[in-house]
Amino acid sequence: MSRPVLALLLLISSILCTLLSCTAPSQGQTLAQVESEHPEIIIAISYFNETLGGQVEALQAAHETLTIFAPENTAIRALPQGALANLERNHTLLQDVLLYHMLHGNYTARDLEERGAFRPKTLFDNNTVLIEANASGVTVNGYEVVTPDVFFDLGVIHIIDGVLIPPEFRSDLLG
Ligand SMILES: *[C@@H]1O[C@H](CO)[C@@H](O)[C@H](O)[C@H]1NC(C)=O
Ligand SMILES: *[C@@H]1O[C@H](CO)[C@@H](O)[C@H](O)[C@H]1NC(C)=O
Ligand SMILES: *[C@@H]1O[C@H](CO)[C@@H](O)[C@H](O)[C@H]1NC(C)=O
Ligand SMILES: *[C@@H]1O[C@H](CO)[C@@H](O)[C@H](O)[C@H]1NC(C)=O
Ligand SMILES: *[C@@H]1O[C@H](CO)[C@@H](O)[C@H](O)[C@H]1NC(C)=O
């Protein structure tokens, strides 16, 4: 893993760690609170927590805003069986996939709608996702945002009905 990627992971780890492990909470709801209000994304949140949260407790939280696209449990369970097994076995892969669900910045559904169609960089290696937004809704790589604007300490979570897979992993994971 390259140093910038590692640094990024550590940064995110520290952020999620702060959110999840209940050191002094800042303003807004924590991911744990989001989880209790949105049990439909409990798997995604536990992935973030399990793979990143506990890792680097010593690091300080960095002040950065994030937009996270969180797949519903049903979308995760609908992945091909081999894909799910791979993700659970290979935490590098899982982290890469999680980073592909995150953008720098705090983009509300309304912000997205104002931009219409665009391709922002994700936190995974600058890979982009395609966002298309209008008054009737928002899609990311063709998946629908089913619940927009779940705010948390660091920004916003949009709940989506599919799992975003970086292009380079698609043939391996999705067959
Ligand atoms: C995060 O993981 C820790 C350790 O496994 C666990 O105690 C905690 O309940 C988890 N929090 C969430 C929000 O899943
Ligand atoms: C784990 O996934 C990464 C991609 O994130 C890949 O480069 C690596 O080869 C995989 N490791 C194993 C043991 O499959
Ligand atoms: C991502 O893009 C930024 C800004 O364009 C650049 O500084 C950085 O090196 C890129 N990171 C990777 C991993 O390509
Ligand atoms: C809104 O965007 C969706 C795809 O994201 C598209 O299917 C739909 O036709 C668009 N609606 C309008 C009114 O442009
Ligand atoms: C994200 O944007 C919303 C809506 O503008 C705002 O209420 C919230 O405080 C912002 N969150 C952060 C962490 O900046």
PDB file of C-alpha atoms and ligand atoms in Angstrom:
ATOM      1  CA  MET A   1       0.000   0.000   0.000  1.00  0.00           C
ATOM      2  CA  SER A   2       1.344   3.427  -0.919  1.00  0.00           C
ATOM      3  CA  ARG A   3       2.117   5.965   1.753  1.00  0.00           C
ATOM      4  CA  PRO A   4      -0.553   8.492   0.759  1.00  0.00           C
ATOM      5  CA  VAL A   5      -3.181   5.767   0.817  1.00  0.00           C
ATOM      6  CA  LEU A   6      -1.973   4.566   4.167  1.00  0.00           C
ATOM      7  CA  ALA A   7      -1.966   8.093   5.519  1.00  0.00           C
ATOM      8  CA  LEU A   8      -5.496   8.516   4.268  1.00  0.00           C
ATOM      9  CA  LEU A   9      -6.579   5.307   5.923  1.00  0.00           C
ATOM     10  CA  LEU A  10      -5.021   6.389   9.161  1.00  0.00           C
ATOM     11  CA  LEU A  11      -6.765   9.714   8.888  1.00  0.00           C
ATOM     12  CA  ILE A  12     -10.105   8.056   8.298  1.00  0.00           C
ATOM     13  CA  SER A  13      -9.371   5.576  11.035  1.00  0.00           C
ATOM     14  CA  SER A  14      -8.814   8.351  13.443  1.00  0.00           C
ATOM     15  CA  ILE A  15     -11.970  10.086  12.377  1.00  0.00           C
ATOM     16  CA  LEU A  16     -14.105   6.979  12.632  1.00  0.00           C
ATOM     17  CA  CYS A  17     -12.418   5.978  15.817  1.00  0.00           C
ATOM     18  CA  THR A  18     -13.346   9.267  17.347  1.00  0.00           C
ATOM     19  CA  LEU A  19     -16.878   8.881  16.111  1.00  0.00           C
ATOM     20  CA  LEU A  20     -17.329   5.310  17.169  1.00  0.00           C
ATOM     21  CA  SER A  21     -15.296   4.816  20.246  1.00  0.00           C
ATOM     22  CA  CYS A  22     -16.913   7.578  22.141  1.00  0.00           C
ATOM     23  CA  THR A  23     -14.147   9.858  23.128  1.00  0.00           C
ATOM     24  CA  ALA A  24     -15.492  13.377  23.557  1.00  0.00           C
ATOM     25  CA  PRO A  25     -18.189  13.578  20.898  1.00  0.00           C
ATOM     26  CA  SER A  26     -18.337  16.747  18.847  1.00  0.00           C
ATOM     27  CA  GLN A  27     -21.465  18.378  17.495  1.00  0.00           C
ATOM     28  CA  GLY A  28     -24.018  16.318  15.562  1.00  0.00           C
ATOM     29  CA  GLN A  29     -24.787  12.662  15.860  1.00  0.00           C
ATOM     30  CA  THR A  30     -22.147   9.985  15.946  1.00  0.00           C
ATOM     31  CA  LEU A  31     -22.103   6.997  13.631  1.00  0.00           C
ATOM     32  CA  ALA A  32     -23.325   4.887  16.529  1.00  0.00           C
ATOM     33  CA  GLN A  33     -26.377   7.118  16.795  1.00  0.00           C
ATOM     34  CA  VAL A  34     -26.879   6.953  13.027  1.00  0.00           C
ATOM     35  CA  GLU A  35     -26.751   3.191  13.302  1.00  0.00           C
ATOM     36  CA  SER A  36     -29.474   3.083  15.912  1.00  0.00           C
ATOM     37  CA  GLU A  37     -31.715   5.327  13.825  1.00  0.00           C
ATOM     38  CA  HIS A  38     -30.942   3.533  10.582  1.00  0.00           C
ATOM     39  CA  PRO A  39     -30.670  -0.188  11.237  1.00  0.00           C
ATOM     40  CA  GLU A  40     -30.995  -0.703   7.465  1.00  0.00           C
ATOM     41  CA  ILE A  41     -27.304   0.248   7.156  1.00  0.00           C
ATOM     42  CA  ILE A  42     -26.026  -1.631  10.181  1.00  0.00           C
ATOM     43  CA  ILE A  43     -23.731  -3.821   8.075  1.00  0.00           C
ATOM     44  CA  ALA A  44     -22.090  -0.876   6.310  1.00  0.00           C
ATOM     45  CA  ILE A  45     -21.530   0.895   9.596  1.00  0.00           C
ATOM     46  CA  SER A  46     -20.103  -2.196  11.203  1.00  0.00           C
ATOM     47  CA  TYR A  47     -17.703  -2.560   8.244  1.00  0.00           C
ATOM     48  CA  PHE A  48     -16.475   0.981   8.732  1.00  0.00           C
ATOM     49  CA  ASN A  49     -16.157   0.371  12.433  1.00  0.00           C
ATOM     50  CA  GLU A  50     -14.556  -3.035  12.235  1.00  0.00           C
ATOM     51  CA  THR A  51     -12.041  -2.315   9.518  1.00  0.00           C
ATOM     52  CA  LEU A  52     -11.110   1.236  10.365  1.00  0.00           C
ATOM     53  CA  GLY A  53     -12.492   2.324  13.684  1.00  0.00           C
ATOM     54  CA  GLY A  54     -10.562   0.269  16.138  1.00  0.00           C
ATOM     55  CA  GLN A  55      -7.259   0.532  14.349  1.00  0.00           C
ATOM     56  CA  VAL A  56      -5.604   3.696  15.412  1.00  0.00           C
ATOM     57  CA  GLU A  57      -7.078   4.901  18.632  1.00  0.00           C
ATOM     58  CA  ALA A  58      -4.032   7.010  19.415  1.00  0.00           C
ATOM     59  CA  LEU A  59      -4.435   9.253  16.397  1.00  0.00           C
ATOM     60  CA  GLN A  60      -6.124  12.568  16.764  1.00  0.00           C
ATOM     61  CA  ALA A  61      -9.237  13.302  14.790  1.00  0.00           C
ATOM     62  CA  ALA A  62      -8.726  15.573  11.829  1.00  0.00           C
ATOM     63  CA  HIS A  63     -11.271  18.180  10.992  1.00  0.00           C
ATOM     64  CA  GLU A  64     -12.514  17.323   7.565  1.00  0.00           C
ATOM     65  CA  THR A  65     -15.982  16.941   6.149  1.00  0.00           C
ATOM     66  CA  LEU A  66     -17.078  13.787   4.407  1.00  0.00           C
ATOM     67  CA  THR A  67     -19.910  12.564   2.266  1.00  0.00           C
ATOM     68  CA  ILE A  68     -20.497   8.845   2.708  1.00  0.00           C
ATOM     69  CA  PHE A  69     -22.683   6.676   0.511  1.00  0.00           C
ATOM     70  CA  ALA A  70     -23.813   3.838   2.765  1.00  0.00           C
ATOM     71  CA  PRO A  71     -25.255   0.732   1.079  1.00  0.00           C
ATOM     72  CA  GLU A  72     -28.330  -0.844   2.613  1.00  0.00           C
ATOM     73  CA  ASN A  73     -27.945  -4.246   4.265  1.00  0.00           C
ATOM     74  CA  THR A  74     -30.069  -5.753   1.518  1.00  0.00           C
ATOM     75  CA  ALA A  75     -27.663  -4.449  -1.143  1.00  0.00           C
ATOM     76  CA  ILE A  76     -24.676  -5.900   0.663  1.00  0.00           C
ATOM     77  CA  ARG A  77     -26.424  -9.234   1.106  1.00  0.00           C
ATOM     78  CA  ALA A  78     -27.313  -9.213  -2.584  1.00  0.00           C
ATOM     79  CA  LEU A  79     -23.634  -9.228  -3.638  1.00  0.00           C
ATOM     80  CA  PRO A  80     -22.506 -12.473  -5.235  1.00  0.00           C
ATOM     81  CA  GLN A  81     -21.528 -14.883  -2.482  1.00  0.00           C
ATOM     82  CA  GLY A  82     -17.901 -14.982  -3.593  1.00  0.00           C
ATOM     83  CA  ALA A  83     -17.685 -11.198  -3.521  1.00  0.00           C
ATOM     84  CA  LEU A  84     -18.895 -10.977   0.043  1.00  0.00           C
ATOM     85  CA  ALA A  85     -16.502 -13.693   1.137  1.00  0.00           C
ATOM     86  CA  ASN A  86     -13.627 -11.874  -0.586  1.00  0.00           C
ATOM     87  CA  LEU A  87     -14.451  -8.597   1.077  1.00  0.00           C
ATOM     88  CA  GLU A  88     -14.633 -10.207   4.475  1.00  0.00           C
ATOM     89  CA  ARG A  89     -11.396 -12.104   3.950  1.00  0.00           C
ATOM     90  CA  ASN A  90      -9.366  -9.303   2.393  1.00  0.00           C
ATOM     91  CA  HIS A  91      -9.478  -6.186   4.520  1.00  0.00           C
ATOM     92  CA  THR A  92      -7.344  -4.192   2.081  1.00  0.00           C
ATOM     93  CA  LEU A  93      -9.963  -4.801  -0.523  1.00  0.00           C
ATOM     94  CA  LEU A  94     -12.744  -3.962   1.902  1.00  0.00           C
ATOM     95  CA  GLN A  95     -11.039  -0.707   2.851  1.00  0.00           C
ATOM     96  CA  ASP A  96     -10.542   0.192  -0.786  1.00  0.00           C
ATOM     97  CA  VAL A  97     -14.207  -0.439  -1.457  1.00  0.00           C
ATOM     98  CA  LEU A  98     -15.225   1.602   1.590  1.00  0.00           C
ATOM     99  CA  LEU A  99     -13.019   4.511   0.492  1.00  0.00           C
ATOM    100  CA  TYR A 100     -14.768   4.398  -2.869  1.00  0.00           C
ATOM    101  CA  HIS A 101     -17.980   5.222  -0.979  1.00  0.00           C
ATOM    102  CA  MET A 102     -16.572   8.450   0.440  1.00  0.00           C
ATOM    103  CA  LEU A 103     -16.060  11.952  -0.925  1.00  0.00           C
ATOM    104  CA  HIS A 104     -14.287  14.917   0.566  1.00  0.00           C
ATOM    105  CA  GLY A 105     -16.851  17.559   1.456  1.00  0.00           C
ATOM    106  CA  ASN A 106     -20.318  17.735   2.883  1.00  0.00           C
ATOM    107  CA  TYR A 107     -22.639  17.364  -0.121  1.00  0.00           C
ATOM    108  CA  THR A 108     -26.306  17.514   0.780  1.00  0.00           C
ATOM    109  CA  ALA A 109     -28.863  16.174  -1.689  1.00  0.00           C
ATOM    110  CA  ARG A 110     -29.593  19.767  -2.572  1.00  0.00           C
ATOM    111  CA  ASP A 111     -25.907  20.488  -3.297  1.00  0.00           C
ATOM    112  CA  LEU A 112     -25.860  17.440  -5.546  1.00  0.00           C
ATOM    113  CA  GLU A 113     -29.010  18.525  -7.316  1.00  0.00           C
ATOM    114  CA  GLU A 114     -27.449  21.907  -8.050  1.00  0.00           C
ATOM    115  CA  ARG A 115     -24.535  20.174  -9.731  1.00  0.00           C
ATOM    116  CA  GLY A 116     -26.721  17.897 -11.823  1.00  0.00           C
ATOM    117  CA  ALA A 117     -24.397  15.286 -13.284  1.00  0.00           C
ATOM    118  CA  PHE A 118     -20.759  15.219 -12.198  1.00  0.00           C
ATOM    119  CA  ARG A 119     -17.904  12.881 -11.401  1.00  0.00           C
ATOM    120  CA  PRO A 120     -16.316  13.705  -8.065  1.00  0.00           C
ATOM    121  CA  LYS A 121     -13.182  11.948  -6.861  1.00  0.00           C
ATOM    122  CA  THR A 122     -13.680   9.448  -4.098  1.00  0.00           C
ATOM    123  CA  LEU A 123     -11.155   8.799  -1.359  1.00  0.00           C
ATOM    124  CA  PHE A 124     -10.094   5.631  -3.154  1.00  0.00           C
ATOM    125  CA  ASP A 125      -7.122   6.549  -5.288  1.00  0.00           C
ATOM    126  CA  ASN A 126      -8.981   9.445  -6.870  1.00  0.00           C
ATOM    127  CA  ASN A 127     -11.327   7.028  -8.616  1.00  0.00           C
ATOM    128  CA  THR A 128     -14.485   8.881  -9.534  1.00  0.00           C
ATOM    129  CA  VAL A 129     -18.148   8.015  -9.173  1.00  0.00           C
ATOM    130  CA  LEU A 130     -20.885   9.296 -11.461  1.00  0.00           C
ATOM    131  CA  ILE A 131     -23.487  11.286  -9.597  1.00  0.00           C
ATOM    132  CA  GLU A 132     -26.685  12.270 -11.363  1.00  0.00           C
ATOM    133  CA  ALA A 133     -29.087  14.380  -9.403  1.00  0.00           C
ATOM    134  CA  ASN A 134     -32.293  16.216 -10.136  1.00  0.00           C
ATOM    135  CA  ALA A 135     -35.505  17.117  -8.369  1.00  0.00           C
ATOM    136  CA  SER A 136     -36.716  13.527  -8.539  1.00  0.00           C
ATOM    137  CA  GLY A 137     -33.675  12.063  -6.874  1.00  0.00           C
ATOM    138  CA  VAL A 138     -29.985  11.249  -6.797  1.00  0.00           C
ATOM    139  CA  THR A 139     -28.159   8.280  -8.258  1.00  0.00           C
ATOM    140  CA  VAL A 140     -24.541   7.187  -7.781  1.00  0.00           C
ATOM    141  CA  ASN A 141     -23.138   4.910 -10.452  1.00  0.00           C
ATOM    142  CA  GLY A 142     -26.769   4.209 -11.264  1.00  0.00           C
ATOM    143  CA  TYR A 143     -27.767   3.218  -7.724  1.00  0.00           C
ATOM    144  CA  GLU A 144     -30.459   5.239  -6.042  1.00  0.00           C
ATOM    145  CA  VAL A 145     -30.130   7.310  -2.932  1.00  0.00           C
ATOM    146  CA  VAL A 146     -33.073   5.956  -0.943  1.00  0.00           C
ATOM    147  CA  THR A 147     -32.534   8.146   2.128  1.00  0.00           C
ATOM    148  CA  PRO A 148     -30.600  11.390   1.637  1.00  0.00           C
ATOM    149  CA  ASP A 149     -29.140  13.760   4.186  1.00  0.00           C
ATOM    150  CA  VAL A 150     -28.448  11.732   7.287  1.00  0.00           C
ATOM    151  CA  PHE A 151     -26.152  14.188   9.031  1.00  0.00           C
ATOM    152  CA  PHE A 152     -23.403  13.123  11.387  1.00  0.00           C
ATOM    153  CA  ASP A 153     -20.440  14.798  13.063  1.00  0.00           C
ATOM    154  CA  LEU A 154     -18.318  15.004   9.973  1.00  0.00           C
ATOM    155  CA  GLY A 155     -20.780  15.571   7.215  1.00  0.00           C
ATOM    156  CA  VAL A 156     -23.511  13.611   5.583  1.00  0.00           C
ATOM    157  CA  ILE A 157     -24.510  10.044   4.805  1.00  0.00           C
ATOM    158  CA  HIS A 158     -26.722   9.162   1.861  1.00  0.00           C
ATOM    159  CA  ILE A 159     -28.188   5.680   2.015  1.00  0.00           C
ATOM    160  CA  ILE A 160     -27.988   3.860  -1.329  1.00  0.00           C
ATOM    161  CA  ASP A 161     -29.504   0.680  -2.700  1.00  0.00           C
ATOM    162  CA  GLY A 162     -26.328  -0.796  -4.152  1.00  0.00           C
ATOM    163  CA  VAL A 163     -22.676  -1.392  -3.361  1.00  0.00           C
ATOM    164  CA  LEU A 164     -20.189   0.790  -5.272  1.00  0.00           C
ATOM    165  CA  ILE A 165     -17.326  -1.284  -6.617  1.00  0.00           C
ATOM    166  CA  PRO A 166     -14.221   0.446  -8.043  1.00  0.00           C
ATOM    167  CA  PRO A 167     -13.842  -0.404 -11.751  1.00  0.00           C
ATOM    168  CA  GLU A 168     -10.613  -2.351 -11.261  1.00  0.00           C
ATOM    169  CA  PHE A 169     -12.302  -4.811  -8.879  1.00  0.00           C
ATOM    170  CA  ARG A 170     -15.533  -5.276 -10.787  1.00  0.00           C
ATOM    171  CA  SER A 171     -14.598  -8.318 -12.826  1.00  0.00           C
ATOM    172  CA  ASP A 172     -13.088 -10.023  -9.780  1.00  0.00           C
ATOM    173  CA  LEU A 173     -15.898  -9.249  -7.401  1.00  0.00           C
ATOM    174  CA  LEU A 174     -18.936  -9.269  -9.603  1.00  0.00           C
ATOM    175  CA  GLY A 175     -17.799 -11.904 -12.096  1.00  0.00           C
TER     176      GLY A 175
HETATM  177  C1  LIG B   1     -17.425  -0.764  16.984  1.00  0.00           C
HETATM  178  O1  LIG B   1     -16.566  -1.834  17.322  1.00  0.00           O
HETATM  179  C2  LIG B   1     -16.370  -1.975  18.719  1.00  0.00           C
HETATM  180  C3  LIG B   1     -15.326  -3.050  18.948  1.00  0.00           C
HETATM  181  O2  LIG B   1     -15.557  -4.174  18.178  1.00  0.00           O
HETATM  182  C4  LIG B   1     -17.708  -2.314  19.352  1.00  0.00           C
HETATM  183  O3  LIG B   1     -17.547  -2.439  20.757  1.00  0.00           O
HETATM  184  C5  LIG B   1     -18.703  -1.197  19.042  1.00  0.00           C
HETATM  185  O4  LIG B   1     -19.969  -1.534  19.543  1.00  0.00           O
HETATM  186  C6  LIG B   1     -18.813  -0.965  17.555  1.00  0.00           C
HETATM  187  N1  LIG B   1     -19.632   0.208  17.299  1.00  0.00           N
HETATM  188  C7  LIG B   1     -20.507   0.261  16.286  1.00  0.00           C
HETATM  189  C8  LIG B   1     -21.249   1.552  16.141  1.00  0.00           C
HETATM  190  O5  LIG B   1     -20.724  -0.665  15.545  1.00  0.00           O
HETATM  191  C1  LIG B   2      -6.567  -8.052  -1.466  1.00  0.00           C
HETATM  192  O1  LIG B   2      -7.099  -7.021  -2.236  1.00  0.00           O
HETATM  193  C2  LIG B   2      -6.132  -6.186  -2.850  1.00  0.00           C
HETATM  194  C3  LIG B   2      -6.856  -5.079  -3.563  1.00  0.00           C
HETATM  195  O2  LIG B   2      -7.392  -4.194  -2.665  1.00  0.00           O
HETATM  196  C4  LIG B   2      -5.297  -6.996  -3.805  1.00  0.00           C
HETATM  197  O3  LIG B   2      -4.304  -6.170  -4.374  1.00  0.00           O
HETATM  198  C5  LIG B   2      -4.659  -8.150  -3.053  1.00  0.00           C
HETATM  199  O4  LIG B   2      -3.967  -8.977  -3.949  1.00  0.00           O
HETATM  200  C6  LIG B   2      -5.705  -8.966  -2.321  1.00  0.00           C
HETATM  201  N1  LIG B   2      -5.046  -9.955  -1.479  1.00  0.00           N
HETATM  202  C7  LIG B   2      -5.368 -11.245  -1.496  1.00  0.00           C
HETATM  203  C8  LIG B   2      -4.639 -12.121  -0.540  1.00  0.00           C
HETATM  204  O5  LIG B   2      -6.225 -11.685  -2.247  1.00  0.00           O
HETATM  205  C1  LIG B   3      -5.387  12.681  -6.131  1.00  0.00           C
HETATM  206  O1  LIG B   3      -5.556  13.976  -6.658  1.00  0.00           O
HETATM  207  C2  LIG B   3      -4.864  14.968  -5.925  1.00  0.00           C
HETATM  208  C3  LIG B   3      -5.268  16.327  -6.474  1.00  0.00           C
HETATM  209  O2  LIG B   3      -5.447  16.293  -7.852  1.00  0.00           O
HETATM  210  C4  LIG B   3      -3.369  14.695  -6.049  1.00  0.00           C
HETATM  211  O3  LIG B   3      -2.651  15.661  -5.315  1.00  0.00           O
HETATM  212  C5  LIG B   3      -3.081  13.316  -5.467  1.00  0.00           C
HETATM  213  O4  LIG B   3      -1.719  12.997  -5.652  1.00  0.00           O
HETATM  214  C6  LIG B   3      -3.936  12.256  -6.159  1.00  0.00           C
HETATM  215  N1  LIG B   3      -3.771  11.007  -5.441  1.00  0.00           N
HETATM  216  C7  LIG B   3      -3.607   9.838  -6.072  1.00  0.00           C
HETATM  217  C8  LIG B   3      -3.470   8.639  -5.202  1.00  0.00           C
HETATM  218  O5  LIG B   3      -3.569   9.742  -7.298  1.00  0.00           O
HETATM  219  C1  LIG B   4     -33.493  12.423 -12.978  1.00  0.00           C
HETATM  220  O1  LIG B   4     -32.351  11.571 -12.979  1.00  0.00           O
HETATM  221  C2  LIG B   4     -32.636  10.221 -13.208  1.00  0.00           C
HETATM  222  C3  LIG B   4     -31.350   9.435 -13.186  1.00  0.00           C
HETATM  223  O2  LIG B   4     -30.533   9.811 -12.174  1.00  0.00           O
HETATM  224  C4  LIG B   4     -33.295  10.044 -14.564  1.00  0.00           C
HETATM  225  O3  LIG B   4     -33.645   8.690 -14.743  1.00  0.00           O
HETATM  226  C5  LIG B   4     -34.539  10.906 -14.657  1.00  0.00           C
HETATM  227  O4  LIG B   4     -35.047  10.827 -15.962  1.00  0.00           O
HETATM  228  C6  LIG B   4     -34.197  12.350 -14.331  1.00  0.00           C
HETATM  229  N1  LIG B   4     -35.422  13.136 -14.290  1.00  0.00           N
HETATM  230  C7  LIG B   4     -35.513  14.311 -14.875  1.00  0.00           C
HETATM  231  C8  LIG B   4     -36.834  15.011 -14.713  1.00  0.00           C
HETATM  232  O5  LIG B   4     -34.609  14.815 -15.506  1.00  0.00           O
HETATM  233  C1  LIG B   5     -23.133  19.639   6.569  1.00  0.00           C
HETATM  234  O1  LIG B   5     -24.130  20.414   5.928  1.00  0.00           O
HETATM  235  C2  LIG B   5     -25.303  20.583   6.688  1.00  0.00           C
HETATM  236  C3  LIG B   5     -26.314  21.327   5.851  1.00  0.00           C
HETATM  237  O2  LIG B   5     -25.778  22.521   5.375  1.00  0.00           O
HETATM  238  C4  LIG B   5     -24.961  21.318   7.987  1.00  0.00           C
HETATM  239  O3  LIG B   5     -26.123  21.440   8.775  1.00  0.00           O
HETATM  240  C5  LIG B   5     -23.922  20.516   8.744  1.00  0.00           C
HETATM  241  O4  LIG B   5     -23.503  21.217   9.901  1.00  0.00           O
HETATM  242  C6  LIG B   5     -22.704  20.255   7.878  1.00  0.00           C
HETATM  243  N1  LIG B   5     -21.801  19.352   8.596  1.00  0.00           N
HETATM  244  C7  LIG B   5     -20.517  19.622   8.781  1.00  0.00           C
HETATM  245  C8  LIG B   5     -19.733  18.622   9.549  1.00  0.00           C
HETATM  246  O5  LIG B   5     -19.979  20.624   8.332  1.00  0.00           O
END
